[in-house]
Structures are given as C-alpha cells and as structure tokens.
Tab-separated table of C-alpha atoms in Angstrom:
chain	number	residue	atom	x	y	z
A	2	MET	CA	-24.363	6.182	-12.374
A	3	LYS	CA	-21.073	5.705	-10.465
A	4	VAL	CA	-18.039	6.985	-12.337
A	5	THR	CA	-16.391	3.588	-12.037
A	6	GLU	CA	-19.307	2.084	-13.927
A	7	SER	CA	-19.537	4.771	-16.600
A	8	THR	CA	-19.332	3.666	-20.224
A	9	SER	CA	-15.892	3.636	-21.783
A	10	HIS	CA	-14.895	6.459	-24.116
A	11	TYR	CA	-13.986	3.757	-26.645
A	12	ASP	CA	-16.172	1.365	-28.566
A	13	ASN	CA	-15.737	-1.735	-30.724
A	14	LEU	CA	-12.544	-2.643	-28.895
A	15	GLU	CA	-12.434	-6.074	-30.539
A	16	GLN	CA	-12.129	-4.363	-33.920
A	17	MET	CA	-9.178	-2.103	-32.967
A	18	ASP	CA	-5.729	-2.580	-34.390
A	19	LEU	CA	-3.356	-3.864	-31.658
A	20	LEU	CA	-1.239	-0.702	-31.639
A	21	ASP	CA	-4.370	1.407	-31.315
A	22	LEU	CA	-5.503	-0.713	-28.369
A	23	LEU	CA	-2.224	-0.210	-26.602
A	24	HIS	CA	-1.994	3.482	-27.364
A	25	ASN	CA	-5.533	4.044	-26.146
A	26	ILE	CA	-4.966	2.103	-22.925
A	27	ASN	CA	-1.856	4.187	-22.353
A	28	THR	CA	-3.800	7.390	-23.037
A	29	GLU	CA	-6.223	6.461	-20.294
A	30	ASP	CA	-3.443	5.415	-17.911
A	31	LYS	CA	-1.865	8.867	-18.195
A	32	LYS	CA	-4.907	10.316	-16.464
A	33	VAL	CA	-4.226	8.353	-13.265
A	34	PRO	CA	-1.298	10.276	-11.747
A	35	LEU	CA	-3.110	13.546	-12.390
A	36	ALA	CA	-6.091	12.268	-10.422
A	37	VAL	CA	-3.825	11.118	-7.637
A	38	GLU	CA	-2.057	14.491	-7.571
A	39	LYS	CA	-5.363	16.164	-6.762
A	40	VAL	CA	-5.788	14.142	-3.560
A	41	ILE	CA	-2.269	14.593	-2.136
A	42	PRO	CA	-3.610	16.964	0.576
A	43	GLU	CA	-6.018	14.239	1.734
A	44	ILE	CA	-3.235	11.623	1.671
A	45	SER	CA	-1.005	13.942	3.717
A	46	ALA	CA	-3.730	14.581	6.322
A	47	LEU	CA	-4.154	10.835	6.806
A	48	VAL	CA	-0.455	10.051	7.036
A	49	GLU	CA	0.022	12.829	9.611
A	50	LYS	CA	-2.443	11.023	11.864
A	51	ILE	CA	-1.061	7.511	11.199
A	52	VAL	CA	2.583	8.182	12.127
A	53	PRO	CA	2.141	9.158	15.802
A	54	ARG	CA	-0.244	6.265	16.276
A	55	MET	CA	2.288	3.796	14.892
A	56	GLU	CA	4.994	5.328	17.045
A	57	LYS	CA	2.836	4.276	19.996
A	58	GLY	CA	2.588	0.696	18.722
A	59	GLY	CA	-0.415	1.003	16.415
A	60	ARG	CA	-0.734	-1.003	13.212
A	61	LEU	CA	-1.743	-0.003	9.694
A	62	ILE	CA	-4.503	-2.293	8.429
A	63	TYR	CA	-5.851	-2.414	4.886
A	64	ILE	CA	-9.189	-4.084	4.132
A	65	GLY	CA	-10.596	-4.725	0.672
A	66	ALA	CA	-12.175	-7.198	-1.698
A	67	GLY	CA	-11.083	-8.417	-5.148
A	68	THR	CA	-8.471	-6.253	-6.841
A	69	SER	CA	-8.622	-3.662	-4.052
A	70	GLY	CA	-8.011	-6.334	-1.415
A	71	ARG	CA	-5.134	-7.854	-3.367
A	72	LEU	CA	-3.474	-4.437	-3.698
A	73	GLY	CA	-3.698	-3.944	0.047
A	74	VAL	CA	-2.200	-7.377	0.665
A	75	LEU	CA	0.605	-6.592	-1.803
A	76	ASP	CA	1.500	-3.275	-0.174
A	77	ALA	CA	1.425	-4.757	3.322
A	78	SER	CA	3.460	-7.835	2.384
A	79	GLU	CA	6.262	-5.686	0.942
A	80	CYS	CA	6.788	-3.642	4.120
A	81	PRO	CA	8.678	-6.308	6.154
A	82	PRO	CA	11.361	-7.048	3.551
A	83	THR	CA	11.701	-3.393	2.549
A	84	TYR	CA	11.698	-1.763	5.981
A	85	GLY	CA	12.411	-4.611	8.397
A	86	VAL	CA	9.139	-4.257	10.298
A	87	PRO	CA	7.356	-7.308	11.770
A	88	PHE	CA	4.792	-8.890	9.454
A	89	ASP	CA	1.856	-7.718	11.576
A	90	VAL	CA	2.755	-4.011	11.664
A	91	VAL	CA	1.163	-3.452	8.268
A	92	LEU	CA	-1.665	-5.900	7.552
A	93	GLY	CA	-3.580	-6.537	4.349
A	94	LEU	CA	-6.900	-8.332	4.806
A	95	ILE	CA	-8.975	-9.495	1.844
A	96	ALA	CA	-12.606	-10.629	1.793
A	97	GLY	CA	-12.585	-14.419	1.583
A	98	GLY	CA	-9.196	-14.786	3.262
A	99	ASP	CA	-5.802	-15.513	1.754
A	100	LYS	CA	-7.204	-18.025	-0.716
A	101	ALA	CA	-9.028	-15.084	-2.367
A	102	ILE	CA	-5.673	-13.613	-3.369
A	103	ARG	CA	-5.441	-16.162	-6.193
A	104	LYS	CA	-9.032	-17.227	-6.721
A	105	ALA	CA	-12.223	-15.222	-6.234
A	106	VAL	CA	-14.384	-16.329	-3.311
A	107	GLU	CA	-18.083	-15.867	-4.215
A	108	ASN	CA	-20.151	-13.508	-2.068
A	109	ALA	CA	-17.249	-12.947	0.386
A	110	GLU	CA	-17.422	-9.192	-0.111
A	111	ASP	CA	-21.137	-9.066	0.712
A	112	ASN	CA	-20.768	-9.742	4.452
A	113	PRO	CA	-20.593	-6.417	6.336
A	114	ASP	CA	-19.509	-8.082	9.615
A	115	GLN	CA	-16.599	-10.203	8.393
A	116	ALA	CA	-13.887	-7.556	8.057
A	117	TRP	CA	-14.067	-6.593	11.733
A	118	LYS	CA	-13.910	-10.299	12.670
A	119	ASP	CA	-10.821	-10.639	10.480
A	120	ILE	CA	-9.201	-7.654	12.150
A	121	LEU	CA	-9.893	-8.966	15.640
A	122	GLU	CA	-8.082	-12.229	14.811
A	123	TYR	CA	-4.931	-10.124	15.051
A	124	GLY	CA	-5.922	-8.547	18.383
A	125	PHE	CA	-7.147	-5.030	19.168
A	126	ASN	CA	-5.049	-1.921	19.573
A	127	THR	CA	-6.639	1.486	20.078
A	128	GLU	CA	-3.787	3.062	18.128
A	129	ASP	CA	-4.505	1.044	14.964
A	130	THR	CA	-5.522	2.657	11.691
A	131	VAL	CA	-7.907	0.919	9.293
A	132	ILE	CA	-7.972	1.928	5.641
A	133	GLY	CA	-10.788	0.587	3.478
A	134	ILE	CA	-9.987	0.139	-0.203
A	135	ALA	CA	-12.835	-0.102	-2.704
A	136	ALA	CA	-12.908	1.415	-6.193
A	137	SER	CA	-16.694	1.744	-6.085
A	138	GLY	CA	-16.874	2.748	-2.434
A	139	THR	CA	-19.874	0.445	-1.978
A	140	THR	CA	-18.368	-2.899	-0.901
A	141	PRO	CA	-20.235	-4.167	2.228
A	142	TYR	CA	-17.181	-6.013	3.621
A	143	VAL	CA	-15.190	-2.778	3.556
A	144	ILE	CA	-17.929	-0.423	4.731
A	145	GLY	CA	-18.815	-2.706	7.623
A	146	GLY	CA	-15.158	-2.992	8.615
A	147	VAL	CA	-14.457	0.703	8.793
A	148	LYS	CA	-17.739	1.407	10.589
A	149	SER	CA	-16.851	-1.082	13.329
A	150	ALA	CA	-13.294	0.224	13.499
A	151	ARG	CA	-14.431	3.826	13.816
A	152	SER	CA	-17.016	3.047	16.431
A	153	SER	CA	-14.295	1.255	18.391
A	154	GLY	CA	-12.147	4.413	18.432
A	155	LEU	CA	-9.699	3.527	15.655
A	156	LEU	CA	-8.555	6.006	13.020
A	157	THR	CA	-10.144	5.241	9.649
A	158	GLY	CA	-9.453	6.165	6.052
A	159	SER	CA	-10.549	5.025	2.617
A	160	ILE	CA	-9.309	4.911	-0.978
A	161	THR	CA	-12.061	5.075	-3.586
A	162	CYS	CA	-12.511	6.182	-7.184
A	163	ASN	CA	-16.102	7.500	-6.963
A	164	PRO	CA	-17.027	10.847	-5.407
A	165	ALA	CA	-19.138	10.936	-2.239
A	166	SER	CA	-19.396	7.161	-1.994
A	167	PRO	CA	-20.967	5.359	0.978
A	168	LEU	CA	-17.510	4.263	2.097
A	169	SER	CA	-16.203	7.846	2.140
A	170	MET	CA	-19.091	8.799	4.410
A	171	GLU	CA	-18.053	6.251	7.067
A	172	VAL	CA	-14.372	7.208	7.589
A	173	ASP	CA	-12.361	10.016	9.189
A	174	HIS	CA	-10.142	10.550	6.144
A	175	PRO	CA	-11.633	9.721	2.716
A	176	ILE	CA	-9.370	9.776	-0.337
A	177	GLU	CA	-11.247	9.898	-3.630
A	178	ALA	CA	-9.091	9.553	-6.751
A	179	VAL	CA	-11.663	9.944	-9.545
A	180	VAL	CA	-9.933	8.573	-12.662
A	181	GLY	CA	-12.987	8.505	-14.957
A	182	PRO	CA	-14.441	5.622	-17.025
A	183	GLU	CA	-12.278	2.566	-17.535
A	184	PHE	CA	-10.997	1.565	-20.991
A	185	ILE	CA	-13.172	-1.516	-20.641
A	186	THR	CA	-16.386	-0.413	-18.986
A	187	GLY	CA	-16.365	-1.231	-15.262
A	188	SER	CA	-12.969	-2.977	-15.275
A	189	THR	CA	-11.617	-1.263	-12.165
A	190	ARG	CA	-8.520	-3.464	-12.127
A	191	MET	CA	-7.212	-0.909	-14.700
A	192	LYS	CA	-7.161	2.806	-13.940
A	193	ALA	CA	-8.839	2.556	-10.552
A	194	GLY	CA	-6.475	-0.212	-9.524
A	195	THR	CA	-3.469	1.769	-10.680
A	196	ALA	CA	-4.630	4.806	-8.690
A	197	GLN	CA	-5.121	2.672	-5.568
A	198	LYS	CA	-1.621	1.155	-5.974
A	199	LEU	CA	-0.020	4.594	-6.306
A	200	ILE	CA	-1.829	5.897	-3.213
A	201	LEU	CA	-0.908	2.836	-1.163
A	202	ASN	CA	2.711	3.298	-2.196
A	203	MET	CA	2.567	6.917	-1.081
A	204	ILE	CA	0.972	6.074	2.262
A	205	SER	CA	3.261	3.202	3.295
A	206	THR	CA	6.444	4.806	1.956
A	207	SER	CA	5.874	8.189	3.630
A	208	VAL	CA	4.829	6.486	6.887
A	209	MET	CA	7.978	4.340	6.962
A	210	ILE	CA	10.212	7.292	6.173
A	211	LYS	CA	8.644	9.294	9.000
A	212	LEU	CA	9.089	6.298	11.334
A	213	GLY	CA	12.837	6.440	10.657
A	214	LYS	CA	13.038	3.323	8.446
A	215	VAL	CA	14.985	5.183	5.759
A	216	LYS	CA	18.280	7.042	6.182
A	217	GLY	CA	19.175	9.522	3.476
A	218	ASN	CA	17.509	7.619	0.666
A	219	LYS	CA	18.559	4.128	1.722
A	220	MET	CA	16.525	1.167	3.030
A	221	VAL	CA	18.781	0.687	6.057
A	222	ASP	CA	16.454	-1.805	7.772
A	223	MET	CA	15.689	-4.050	4.798
A	224	GLN	CA	15.775	-7.790	5.289
A	225	LEU	CA	18.817	-9.549	3.838
A	226	SER	CA	16.706	-12.264	2.216
A	227	ASN	CA	18.743	-12.893	-0.948
A	228	ALA	CA	22.136	-12.311	-2.545
A	229	LYS	CA	20.984	-9.179	-4.365
A	230	LEU	CA	19.950	-7.490	-1.134
A	231	VAL	CA	23.165	-8.514	0.604
A	232	ASP	CA	25.112	-6.941	-2.254
A	233	ARG	CA	22.976	-3.819	-2.034
A	234	GLY	CA	23.501	-3.601	1.710
A	235	THR	CA	27.227	-4.118	1.292
A	236	LYS	CA	27.374	-1.220	-1.145
A	237	MET	CA	25.471	1.008	1.300
A	238	ILE	CA	27.911	0.212	4.059
A	239	ARG	CA	30.910	0.844	1.826
A	240	GLU	CA	29.482	4.206	0.826
A	241	ALA	CA	28.828	5.143	4.434
A	242	THR	CA	32.063	3.927	5.963
A	243	GLY	CA	34.716	3.622	3.270
A	244	LEU	CA	35.327	-0.028	4.126
A	245	ASP	CA	36.429	-2.489	1.462
A	246	GLU	CA	33.827	-4.871	0.057
A	247	GLU	CA	34.866	-7.960	2.051
A	248	THR	CA	34.964	-6.160	5.373
A	249	ALA	CA	31.680	-4.349	4.701
A	250	LYS	CA	29.931	-7.583	3.754
A	251	GLY	CA	31.255	-9.358	6.823
A	252	LEU	CA	30.034	-6.565	9.053
A	253	LEU	CA	26.649	-6.608	7.375
A	254	ILE	CA	26.219	-10.353	7.888
A	255	SER	CA	27.342	-10.254	11.486
A	256	GLU	CA	25.153	-7.304	12.466
A	257	GLY	CA	22.121	-8.235	10.376
A	258	SER	CA	21.236	-4.870	8.847
A	259	VAL	CA	22.752	-1.818	7.234
A	260	ARG	CA	21.667	0.337	10.142
A	261	LYS	CA	23.230	-1.864	12.804
A	262	ALA	CA	26.362	-2.401	10.790
A	263	THR	CA	26.984	1.356	10.266
A	264	GLU	CA	26.107	2.124	13.873
A	265	TYR	CA	28.570	-0.565	15.015
A	266	PHE	CA	31.276	0.836	12.757
A	267	TYR	CA	30.993	4.414	13.991
A	268	LYS	CA	30.653	3.385	17.617
A	269	ASN	CA	33.920	1.460	17.419
A	270	GLN	CA	35.722	4.306	15.603
A	271	LYS	CA	35.674	6.365	18.791
C-alpha cells in the first residue's frame, strides 16, 4: 500500500473531544518539516539546475491535479507581486484548467496527454523546467506531462509523498517527502499538502534570490499593488538612503520599484 493511503494512526475521530482532535492534528503536522528537512539535498540539486536555465530565459512550470495543482498555482501566482517577474515566468497548471482551482473537474487528472498540451499553449522553450506535483506520485496528468517534457529536452522534477513512485521514475530530480499516514486516512490535503507547500516555497524563494530578486533581505522588485506595499517600499528606501518619508515615497512612485528608486538615488548622489 502507498504511504499516502496508509491507515491513520487514530481511530474513532468522530468520538474525540475537540481539543484532542486539534492536538492530534498538530502532532501529525509537526512531522512535516522533519520530512522536508530530509530532502533538502534533493531540493538543492534541482534549484542549482533551475537557476542557470532561468537566467537564459527559461520558465518554471508546475503541473498538478487537485490539491497539488492548486498549490502549484498558488506558488506561481505569488511570484509576480512578490518579485516583480512577468506572470508567465513561473506558471502553475492544474488538470481541468483554471476552473478546477475552485471546483473539481471530474476525470481531468486521468488524461496523460493533457498536461503537455497545456504547457504548449504557453509556447516552448528548451530552457524551461517542469515540476510535477502529486502526493501519490501516480497521477496520469502529471506523469504524462513530465514524460513529454523530459523527452523534449526540458529539465524535470517532482514533488511526491510516496517513495519510489511512478512519477519519481520519470523525472531528472525527484523529491520524495514521506510524511506518513494522514490524520484522516488518505486525506493528502493535510500533511502531504503542507509538505508540498513548504517545498514549493523553498524552490521559488531560493530561485528568486539567486536570480537577484532580493537585496539583503528585502523584496526590492515587488509590485506596488496596494497601500501596504507602497508603505513597505517607502520604508525600505528610507532605510537604504536616509531620505524623509515624503521624499522616499515620491521617489518610489516615480521610479516604480524599490530597486529602481535606490539605484536612481545613488546614481544622482555622484
């Protein structure tokens, strides 16, 4: 039996006291970062290959179904506002299309040819990286997608929560975070989903740092899409330049980013 389908360590959940339920869920959740820690070498090996490819114009593409697909879409959608990259530099594709983000699309994950078709809608770049996300490691949509990507010369990786899964066998860089049985048997939106989210955070964050999208520890290329982010950017500029708040904010608005504003300031100090 696959680990992700193994029977929960807990029984008669409906009879548990509420506090016991919450404490037991938390007990299981604590196992997740330890499982992720074990696969840091595999994450590092994948990121080391992704960065130079993206420096040459390659994209980072996540493919998944259900919870796994939604987590990929989430991570990808947060890269433009956080790091100022175009929306298609990091892509999240989910079986069934965008409508599947909110409502499950029946049988969408069973088509092994669809993921590659979805990728090709965004064009083809030999420097792209495709990462398949599937807790079980058996999803046809994901396996078919990475197989086609790999045979086309793209770099491939995977994030799964079962050891030696079919998906892992089809990629260059498999990452297997084995978190054990779920609190509710088979409910991989829980520990497996948390592990996948942590790994996606690690991949995209480390890639963007290595691509120069962070200076010091600041998001210097973030989009100024709301008042909170304008205030945050103003504070960054004040800390970097010593300008007063009004001048710093005006410079930020006129230049459009923290990076450009600070570069403008120091260029005109000479």
